[in-house]
């Protein structure tokens, strides 16, 4: 059964393989596409600290909110990751929402996207959130399937002058 864990060196090799897989495919979250996998591999403890830098207890750069990274794993395999923002600011309310997620390309279309959002929503509920915002590009059919499969209620479709595609905003009541 897949489960969510806090990023840890236990999944180092599988995680790095997945980062390279996402980059080779060109389809993934924006920061995964930009990560330097070789640098992460060379100092993985530092990479883990970087990944967890917005968790409560750390000093946040201006305009940032607390968030936590969560990895979906099964056995020794890393399958994907989510980022759970504990609150919204104006830009997250408009564009990013509370939760972002990515499944590694070789593990897609097997239900893991739906699972990672379901488990991240459980974590959000544990934190006391009552309603979460999840957004995706209108043409991202996989992400739409993930959100709608988790009870997302469409707020609407929006065009933003800084984003090339129409965006859908969904709310999920916890
Ligand atoms: C979006 C993403 C997380 C989906 O992950 P996944 O593991 O393939 O999703 P699932 O297997 O749980 O599929 C969920 C639903 O979407 C459908 N779906 C998944 N990928 C699809 C695609 N490319 N086209 C059409 N439908 C798709 C599935 O059939 C399933 O439908 P169902 O619930 O009716 O059976 C994955 O494609 C991904 O990581 N994409 C890149 C990053 C990204 O877009 N993240 C979301 C940012 S908003």
PDB file of C-alpha atoms and ligand atoms in Angstrom:
ATOM      1  CA  UNK A   1       0.000   0.000   0.000  1.00  0.00           C
ATOM      2  CA  UNK A   2       1.471   3.400  -0.913  1.00  0.00           C
ATOM      3  CA  UNK A   3       1.918   5.795   1.997  1.00  0.00           C
ATOM      4  CA  UNK A   4       3.105   9.353   2.564  1.00  0.00           C
ATOM      5  CA  UNK A   5       6.411  10.004   4.310  1.00  0.00           C
ATOM      6  CA  UNK A   6       8.485  13.036   5.161  1.00  0.00           C
ATOM      7  CA  UNK A   7      11.445  13.238   2.734  1.00  0.00           C
ATOM      8  CA  UNK A   8      14.230  10.968   3.937  1.00  0.00           C
ATOM      9  CA  UNK A   9      17.500   9.551   2.644  1.00  0.00           C
ATOM     10  CA  UNK A  10      15.977   6.048   2.706  1.00  0.00           C
ATOM     11  CA  UNK A  11      14.508   6.731  -0.772  1.00  0.00           C
ATOM     12  CA  UNK A  12      17.512   8.658  -2.095  1.00  0.00           C
ATOM     13  CA  UNK A  13      18.272   6.496  -5.152  1.00  0.00           C
ATOM     14  CA  UNK A  14      14.656   6.043  -6.151  1.00  0.00           C
ATOM     15  CA  UNK A  15      13.892   9.749  -5.656  1.00  0.00           C
ATOM     16  CA  UNK A  16      16.878  10.820  -7.784  1.00  0.00           C
ATOM     17  CA  UNK A  17      15.914   8.370 -10.510  1.00  0.00           C
ATOM     18  CA  UNK A  18      12.423   9.845 -10.453  1.00  0.00           C
ATOM     19  CA  UNK A  19      13.719  13.422 -10.691  1.00  0.00           C
ATOM     20  CA  UNK A  20      15.750  12.427 -13.750  1.00  0.00           C
ATOM     21  CA  UNK A  21      12.737  10.623 -15.175  1.00  0.00           C
ATOM     22  CA  UNK A  22      10.531  13.704 -14.764  1.00  0.00           C
ATOM     23  CA  UNK A  23      13.186  15.903 -16.352  1.00  0.00           C
ATOM     24  CA  UNK A  24      13.638  13.544 -19.307  1.00  0.00           C
ATOM     25  CA  UNK A  25       9.875  13.505 -19.857  1.00  0.00           C
ATOM     26  CA  UNK A  26       9.522  17.288 -19.523  1.00  0.00           C
ATOM     27  CA  UNK A  27       6.282  16.800 -17.584  1.00  0.00           C
ATOM     28  CA  UNK A  28       6.261  17.575 -13.896  1.00  0.00           C
ATOM     29  CA  UNK A  29       6.131  20.299 -11.290  1.00  0.00           C
ATOM     30  CA  UNK A  30       8.119  23.398 -12.176  1.00  0.00           C
ATOM     31  CA  UNK A  31      10.734  23.015  -9.454  1.00  0.00           C
ATOM     32  CA  UNK A  32      11.395  19.331 -10.221  1.00  0.00           C
ATOM     33  CA  UNK A  33      12.143  20.305 -13.796  1.00  0.00           C
ATOM     34  CA  UNK A  34      14.727  22.818 -12.560  1.00  0.00           C
ATOM     35  CA  UNK A  35      16.447  20.786  -9.824  1.00  0.00           C
ATOM     36  CA  UNK A  36      20.109  19.889 -10.234  1.00  0.00           C
ATOM     37  CA  UNK A  37      19.975  16.126  -9.612  1.00  0.00           C
ATOM     38  CA  UNK A  38      23.773  15.753  -9.557  1.00  0.00           C
ATOM     39  CA  UNK A  39      24.090  18.416  -6.883  1.00  0.00           C
ATOM     40  CA  UNK A  40      21.310  16.822  -4.850  1.00  0.00           C
ATOM     41  CA  UNK A  41      23.033  13.466  -5.118  1.00  0.00           C
ATOM     42  CA  UNK A  42      26.356  14.938  -3.983  1.00  0.00           C
ATOM     43  CA  UNK A  43      24.854  16.375  -0.782  1.00  0.00           C
ATOM     44  CA  UNK A  44      21.541  14.718  -0.132  1.00  0.00           C
ATOM     45  CA  UNK A  45      21.232  15.933   3.457  1.00  0.00           C
ATOM     46  CA  UNK A  46      21.385  19.467   2.157  1.00  0.00           C
ATOM     47  CA  UNK A  47      18.792  18.673  -0.500  1.00  0.00           C
ATOM     48  CA  UNK A  48      16.461  17.322   2.198  1.00  0.00           C
ATOM     49  CA  UNK A  49      16.939  20.459   4.300  1.00  0.00           C
ATOM     50  CA  UNK A  50      16.184  22.585   1.231  1.00  0.00           C
ATOM     51  CA  UNK A  51      13.032  20.610   0.516  1.00  0.00           C
ATOM     52  CA  UNK A  52      11.840  21.169   4.082  1.00  0.00           C
ATOM     53  CA  UNK A  53      12.791  24.840   4.329  1.00  0.00           C
ATOM     54  CA  UNK A  54       9.239  26.201   4.523  1.00  0.00           C
ATOM     55  CA  UNK A  55       8.118  23.943   7.338  1.00  0.00           C
ATOM     56  CA  UNK A  56       6.945  25.633  10.541  1.00  0.00           C
ATOM     57  CA  UNK A  57       9.873  26.672  12.728  1.00  0.00           C
ATOM     58  CA  UNK A  58      11.982  27.960   9.822  1.00  0.00           C
ATOM     59  CA  UNK A  59      12.305  31.613   8.955  1.00  0.00           C
ATOM     60  CA  UNK A  60      10.268  32.284   5.816  1.00  0.00           C
ATOM     61  CA  UNK A  61      11.247  34.638   3.012  1.00  0.00           C
ATOM     62  CA  UNK A  62       8.831  37.558   2.555  1.00  0.00           C
ATOM     63  CA  UNK A  63       5.608  36.520   0.892  1.00  0.00           C
ATOM     64  CA  UNK A  64       6.029  32.795   1.634  1.00  0.00           C
ATOM     65  CA  UNK A  65       3.699  30.628   3.719  1.00  0.00           C
ATOM     66  CA  UNK A  66       4.470  27.467   5.660  1.00  0.00           C
ATOM     67  CA  UNK A  67       4.327  24.319   3.603  1.00  0.00           C
ATOM     68  CA  UNK A  68       5.458  20.736   3.934  1.00  0.00           C
ATOM     69  CA  UNK A  69       6.800  18.281   1.377  1.00  0.00           C
ATOM     70  CA  UNK A  70       5.351  14.764   1.369  1.00  0.00           C
ATOM     71  CA  UNK A  71       6.584  11.764  -0.589  1.00  0.00           C
ATOM     72  CA  UNK A  72       4.417   8.912  -1.800  1.00  0.00           C
ATOM     73  CA  UNK A  73       6.345   5.655  -1.433  1.00  0.00           C
ATOM     74  CA  UNK A  74       5.622   1.969  -1.696  1.00  0.00           C
ATOM     75  CA  UNK A  75       8.136  -0.514  -0.339  1.00  0.00           C
ATOM     76  CA  UNK A  76      11.511   0.992  -1.216  1.00  0.00           C
ATOM     77  CA  UNK A  77      10.162   2.861  -4.247  1.00  0.00           C
ATOM     78  CA  UNK A  78       9.550   6.585  -4.471  1.00  0.00           C
ATOM     79  CA  UNK A  79       6.411   7.230  -6.547  1.00  0.00           C
ATOM     80  CA  UNK A  80       5.819  10.952  -6.334  1.00  0.00           C
ATOM     81  CA  UNK A  81       5.554  13.994  -4.159  1.00  0.00           C
ATOM     82  CA  UNK A  82       3.122  16.572  -2.896  1.00  0.00           C
ATOM     83  CA  UNK A  83       3.503  19.968  -1.361  1.00  0.00           C
ATOM     84  CA  UNK A  84       0.932  21.014   1.228  1.00  0.00           C
ATOM     85  CA  UNK A  85       0.641  24.733   1.899  1.00  0.00           C
ATOM     86  CA  UNK A  86      -0.717  25.390   5.379  1.00  0.00           C
ATOM     87  CA  UNK A  87      -2.388  28.664   4.385  1.00  0.00           C
ATOM     88  CA  UNK A  88      -3.034  30.694   1.268  1.00  0.00           C
ATOM     89  CA  UNK A  89      -1.667  34.103   0.370  1.00  0.00           C
ATOM     90  CA  UNK A  90      -3.022  36.242  -2.458  1.00  0.00           C
ATOM     91  CA  UNK A  91      -0.992  34.502  -5.131  1.00  0.00           C
ATOM     92  CA  UNK A  92      -1.801  30.969  -3.906  1.00  0.00           C
ATOM     93  CA  UNK A  93      -5.488  31.948  -3.672  1.00  0.00           C
ATOM     94  CA  UNK A  94      -5.353  33.008  -7.289  1.00  0.00           C
ATOM     95  CA  UNK A  95      -3.013  30.445  -8.822  1.00  0.00           C
ATOM     96  CA  UNK A  96      -1.236  27.804  -6.753  1.00  0.00           C
ATOM     97  CA  UNK A  97      -3.782  26.590  -4.224  1.00  0.00           C
ATOM     98  CA  UNK A  98      -3.037  24.574  -1.088  1.00  0.00           C
ATOM     99  CA  UNK A  99      -1.664  21.417  -2.727  1.00  0.00           C
ATOM    100  CA  UNK A 100       0.629  20.600  -5.633  1.00  0.00           C
ATOM    101  CA  UNK A 101       1.543  17.034  -6.650  1.00  0.00           C
ATOM    102  CA  UNK A 102       3.469  15.012  -9.159  1.00  0.00           C
ATOM    103  CA  UNK A 103       3.706  11.302  -9.901  1.00  0.00           C
ATOM    104  CA  UNK A 104       6.863  10.021 -11.599  1.00  0.00           C
ATOM    105  CA  UNK A 105       6.159   9.243 -15.259  1.00  0.00           C
ATOM    106  CA  UNK A 106       6.753   5.470 -14.952  1.00  0.00           C
ATOM    107  CA  UNK A 107       4.112   5.269 -12.185  1.00  0.00           C
ATOM    108  CA  UNK A 108       1.375   7.323 -13.854  1.00  0.00           C
ATOM    109  CA  UNK A 109      -2.083   6.038 -14.863  1.00  0.00           C
ATOM    110  CA  UNK A 110      -2.155   3.523 -11.998  1.00  0.00           C
ATOM    111  CA  UNK A 111      -4.220   5.522  -9.520  1.00  0.00           C
ATOM    112  CA  UNK A 112      -1.278   7.003  -7.598  1.00  0.00           C
ATOM    113  CA  UNK A 113      -2.273  10.584  -8.454  1.00  0.00           C
ATOM    114  CA  UNK A 114      -5.645  10.021  -6.883  1.00  0.00           C
ATOM    115  CA  UNK A 115      -3.970   8.373  -3.875  1.00  0.00           C
ATOM    116  CA  UNK A 116      -1.412  11.121  -3.279  1.00  0.00           C
ATOM    117  CA  UNK A 117      -4.120  13.759  -3.204  1.00  0.00           C
ATOM    118  CA  UNK A 118      -6.357  11.621  -0.961  1.00  0.00           C
ATOM    119  CA  UNK A 119      -3.549  11.092   1.560  1.00  0.00           C
ATOM    120  CA  UNK A 120      -2.466  14.737   1.429  1.00  0.00           C
ATOM    121  CA  UNK A 121      -6.060  15.773   2.131  1.00  0.00           C
ATOM    122  CA  UNK A 122      -5.993  13.491   5.185  1.00  0.00           C
ATOM    123  CA  UNK A 123      -2.878  15.268   6.370  1.00  0.00           C
ATOM    124  CA  UNK A 124      -4.527  18.658   5.729  1.00  0.00           C
ATOM    125  CA  UNK A 125      -7.486  17.561   7.837  1.00  0.00           C
ATOM    126  CA  UNK A 126      -5.088  16.545  10.631  1.00  0.00           C
ATOM    127  CA  UNK A 127      -3.625  20.042  10.515  1.00  0.00           C
ATOM    128  CA  UNK A 128      -7.096  21.503  11.005  1.00  0.00           C
ATOM    129  CA  UNK A 129      -7.745  22.810   7.502  1.00  0.00           C
ATOM    130  CA  UNK A 130     -11.442  22.812   6.683  1.00  0.00           C
ATOM    131  CA  UNK A 131     -11.446  23.556   2.969  1.00  0.00           C
ATOM    132  CA  UNK A 132      -8.624  23.357   0.481  1.00  0.00           C
ATOM    133  CA  UNK A 133      -8.080  24.915  -2.899  1.00  0.00           C
ATOM    134  CA  UNK A 134      -6.559  22.781  -5.660  1.00  0.00           C
ATOM    135  CA  UNK A 135      -5.894  24.202  -9.112  1.00  0.00           C
ATOM    136  CA  UNK A 136      -4.823  22.821 -12.472  1.00  0.00           C
ATOM    137  CA  UNK A 137      -4.564  23.862 -16.081  1.00  0.00           C
ATOM    138  CA  UNK A 138      -7.840  23.261 -17.863  1.00  0.00           C
ATOM    139  CA  UNK A 139      -6.058  21.003 -20.359  1.00  0.00           C
ATOM    140  CA  UNK A 140      -4.407  18.879 -17.629  1.00  0.00           C
ATOM    141  CA  UNK A 141      -6.842  15.987 -17.855  1.00  0.00           C
ATOM    142  CA  UNK A 142      -4.860  13.797 -15.451  1.00  0.00           C
ATOM    143  CA  UNK A 143      -4.907  16.430 -12.738  1.00  0.00           C
ATOM    144  CA  UNK A 144      -8.577  17.150 -13.340  1.00  0.00           C
ATOM    145  CA  UNK A 145      -9.250  13.429 -12.900  1.00  0.00           C
ATOM    146  CA  UNK A 146      -7.248  13.423  -9.659  1.00  0.00           C
ATOM    147  CA  UNK A 147      -9.094  16.434  -8.217  1.00  0.00           C
ATOM    148  CA  UNK A 148     -12.557  15.404  -9.351  1.00  0.00           C
ATOM    149  CA  UNK A 149     -11.938  11.866  -8.049  1.00  0.00           C
ATOM    150  CA  UNK A 150     -11.286  13.427  -4.639  1.00  0.00           C
ATOM    151  CA  UNK A 151     -14.499  15.422  -4.527  1.00  0.00           C
ATOM    152  CA  UNK A 152     -13.253  18.715  -5.965  1.00  0.00           C
ATOM    153  CA  UNK A 153     -16.017  21.223  -6.608  1.00  0.00           C
ATOM    154  CA  UNK A 154     -15.281  23.548  -9.500  1.00  0.00           C
ATOM    155  CA  UNK A 155     -15.165  27.250  -8.606  1.00  0.00           C
ATOM    156  CA  UNK A 156     -14.613  28.164 -12.227  1.00  0.00           C
ATOM    157  CA  UNK A 157     -12.162  28.568 -15.078  1.00  0.00           C
ATOM    158  CA  UNK A 158      -9.928  31.611 -15.089  1.00  0.00           C
ATOM    159  CA  UNK A 159      -7.526  33.315 -17.455  1.00  0.00           C
ATOM    160  CA  UNK A 160      -4.558  35.010 -15.787  1.00  0.00           C
ATOM    161  CA  UNK A 161      -2.346  37.458 -17.627  1.00  0.00           C
ATOM    162  CA  UNK A 162       0.858  35.799 -16.275  1.00  0.00           C
ATOM    163  CA  UNK A 163      -0.095  32.203 -17.105  1.00  0.00           C
ATOM    164  CA  UNK A 164      -0.313  30.850 -20.658  1.00  0.00           C
ATOM    165  CA  UNK A 165      -3.332  28.590 -20.149  1.00  0.00           C
ATOM    166  CA  UNK A 166      -6.795  28.789 -18.618  1.00  0.00           C
ATOM    167  CA  UNK A 167      -6.799  27.501 -15.076  1.00  0.00           C
ATOM    168  CA  UNK A 168      -9.411  25.613 -13.075  1.00  0.00           C
ATOM    169  CA  UNK A 169      -9.930  26.201  -9.365  1.00  0.00           C
ATOM    170  CA  UNK A 170     -11.552  23.497  -7.280  1.00  0.00           C
ATOM    171  CA  UNK A 171     -12.463  23.447  -3.567  1.00  0.00           C
ATOM    172  CA  UNK A 172     -12.522  20.340  -1.431  1.00  0.00           C
ATOM    173  CA  UNK A 173     -14.283  20.412   1.923  1.00  0.00           C
ATOM    174  CA  UNK A 174     -12.564  18.278   4.530  1.00  0.00           C
TER     175      UNK A 174
HETATM  176  C1  LIG B   1      -1.464  14.756 -12.987  1.00  0.00           C
HETATM  177  C2  LIG B   1      -0.783  13.502 -12.455  1.00  0.00           C
HETATM  178  C3  LIG B   1      -0.387  13.727 -11.002  1.00  0.00           C
HETATM  179  C4  LIG B   1      -1.770  12.335 -12.553  1.00  0.00           C
HETATM  180  O1  LIG B   1      -1.181  11.221 -11.926  1.00  0.00           O
HETATM  181  P1  LIG B   1      -1.666   9.725 -12.226  1.00  0.00           P
HETATM  182  O2  LIG B   1      -0.993   8.853 -11.236  1.00  0.00           O
HETATM  183  O3  LIG B   1      -1.477   9.408 -13.645  1.00  0.00           O
HETATM  184  O4  LIG B   1      -3.220   9.845 -11.904  1.00  0.00           O
HETATM  185  P2  LIG B   1      -4.244   8.659 -11.687  1.00  0.00           P
HETATM  186  O5  LIG B   1      -3.699   7.396 -12.272  1.00  0.00           O
HETATM  187  O6  LIG B   1      -4.653   8.634 -10.255  1.00  0.00           O
HETATM  188  O7  LIG B   1      -5.459   9.127 -12.585  1.00  0.00           O
HETATM  189  C5  LIG B   1      -6.517   9.934 -12.095  1.00  0.00           C
HETATM  190  C6  LIG B   1      -7.587  10.020 -13.150  1.00  0.00           C
HETATM  191  O8  LIG B   1      -7.138  10.856 -14.225  1.00  0.00           O
HETATM  192  C7  LIG B   1      -7.134  10.118 -15.444  1.00  0.00           C
HETATM  193  N1  LIG B   1      -5.917  10.463 -16.136  1.00  0.00           N
HETATM  194  C8  LIG B   1      -4.656  10.383 -15.664  1.00  0.00           C
HETATM  195  N2  LIG B   1      -3.792  10.833 -16.593  1.00  0.00           N
HETATM  196  C9  LIG B   1      -4.544  11.191 -17.653  1.00  0.00           C
HETATM  197  C10 LIG B   1      -4.220  11.731 -18.917  1.00  0.00           C
HETATM  198  N3  LIG B   1      -2.953  11.977 -19.265  1.00  0.00           N
HETATM  199  N4  LIG B   1      -5.235  11.961 -19.772  1.00  0.00           N
HETATM  200  C11 LIG B   1      -6.518  11.714 -19.435  1.00  0.00           C
HETATM  201  N5  LIG B   1      -6.882  11.225 -18.240  1.00  0.00           N
HETATM  202  C12 LIG B   1      -5.898  10.950 -17.372  1.00  0.00           C
HETATM  203  C13 LIG B   1      -7.107   8.659 -15.038  1.00  0.00           C
HETATM  204  O9  LIG B   1      -7.665   7.841 -16.019  1.00  0.00           O
HETATM  205  C14 LIG B   1      -7.935   8.677 -13.788  1.00  0.00           C
HETATM  206  O10 LIG B   1      -9.309   8.742 -14.140  1.00  0.00           O
HETATM  207  P3  LIG B   1     -10.395   7.960 -13.315  1.00  0.00           P
HETATM  208  O11 LIG B   1     -10.281   8.504 -11.918  1.00  0.00           O
HETATM  209  O12 LIG B   1     -11.648   8.301 -14.001  1.00  0.00           O
HETATM  210  O13 LIG B   1      -9.988   6.531 -13.399  1.00  0.00           O
HETATM  211  C15 LIG B   1       0.476  13.140 -13.301  1.00  0.00           C
HETATM  212  O14 LIG B   1       0.103  13.058 -14.651  1.00  0.00           O
HETATM  213  C16 LIG B   1       1.604  14.143 -13.148  1.00  0.00           C
HETATM  214  O15 LIG B   1       2.432  14.033 -12.253  1.00  0.00           O
HETATM  215  N6  LIG B   1       1.665  15.148 -14.068  1.00  0.00           N
HETATM  216  C17 LIG B   1       2.698  16.160 -14.050  1.00  0.00           C
HETATM  217  C18 LIG B   1       2.585  17.103 -12.864  1.00  0.00           C
HETATM  218  C19 LIG B   1       1.217  17.720 -12.778  1.00  0.00           C
HETATM  219  O16 LIG B   1       0.565  18.046 -13.768  1.00  0.00           O
HETATM  220  N7  LIG B   1       0.777  17.904 -11.525  1.00  0.00           N
HETATM  221  C20 LIG B   1      -0.493  18.521 -11.222  1.00  0.00           C
HETATM  222  C21 LIG B   1      -0.297  19.985 -11.153  1.00  0.00           C
HETATM  223  S1  LIG B   1      -1.876  20.776 -11.021  1.00  0.00           S
END
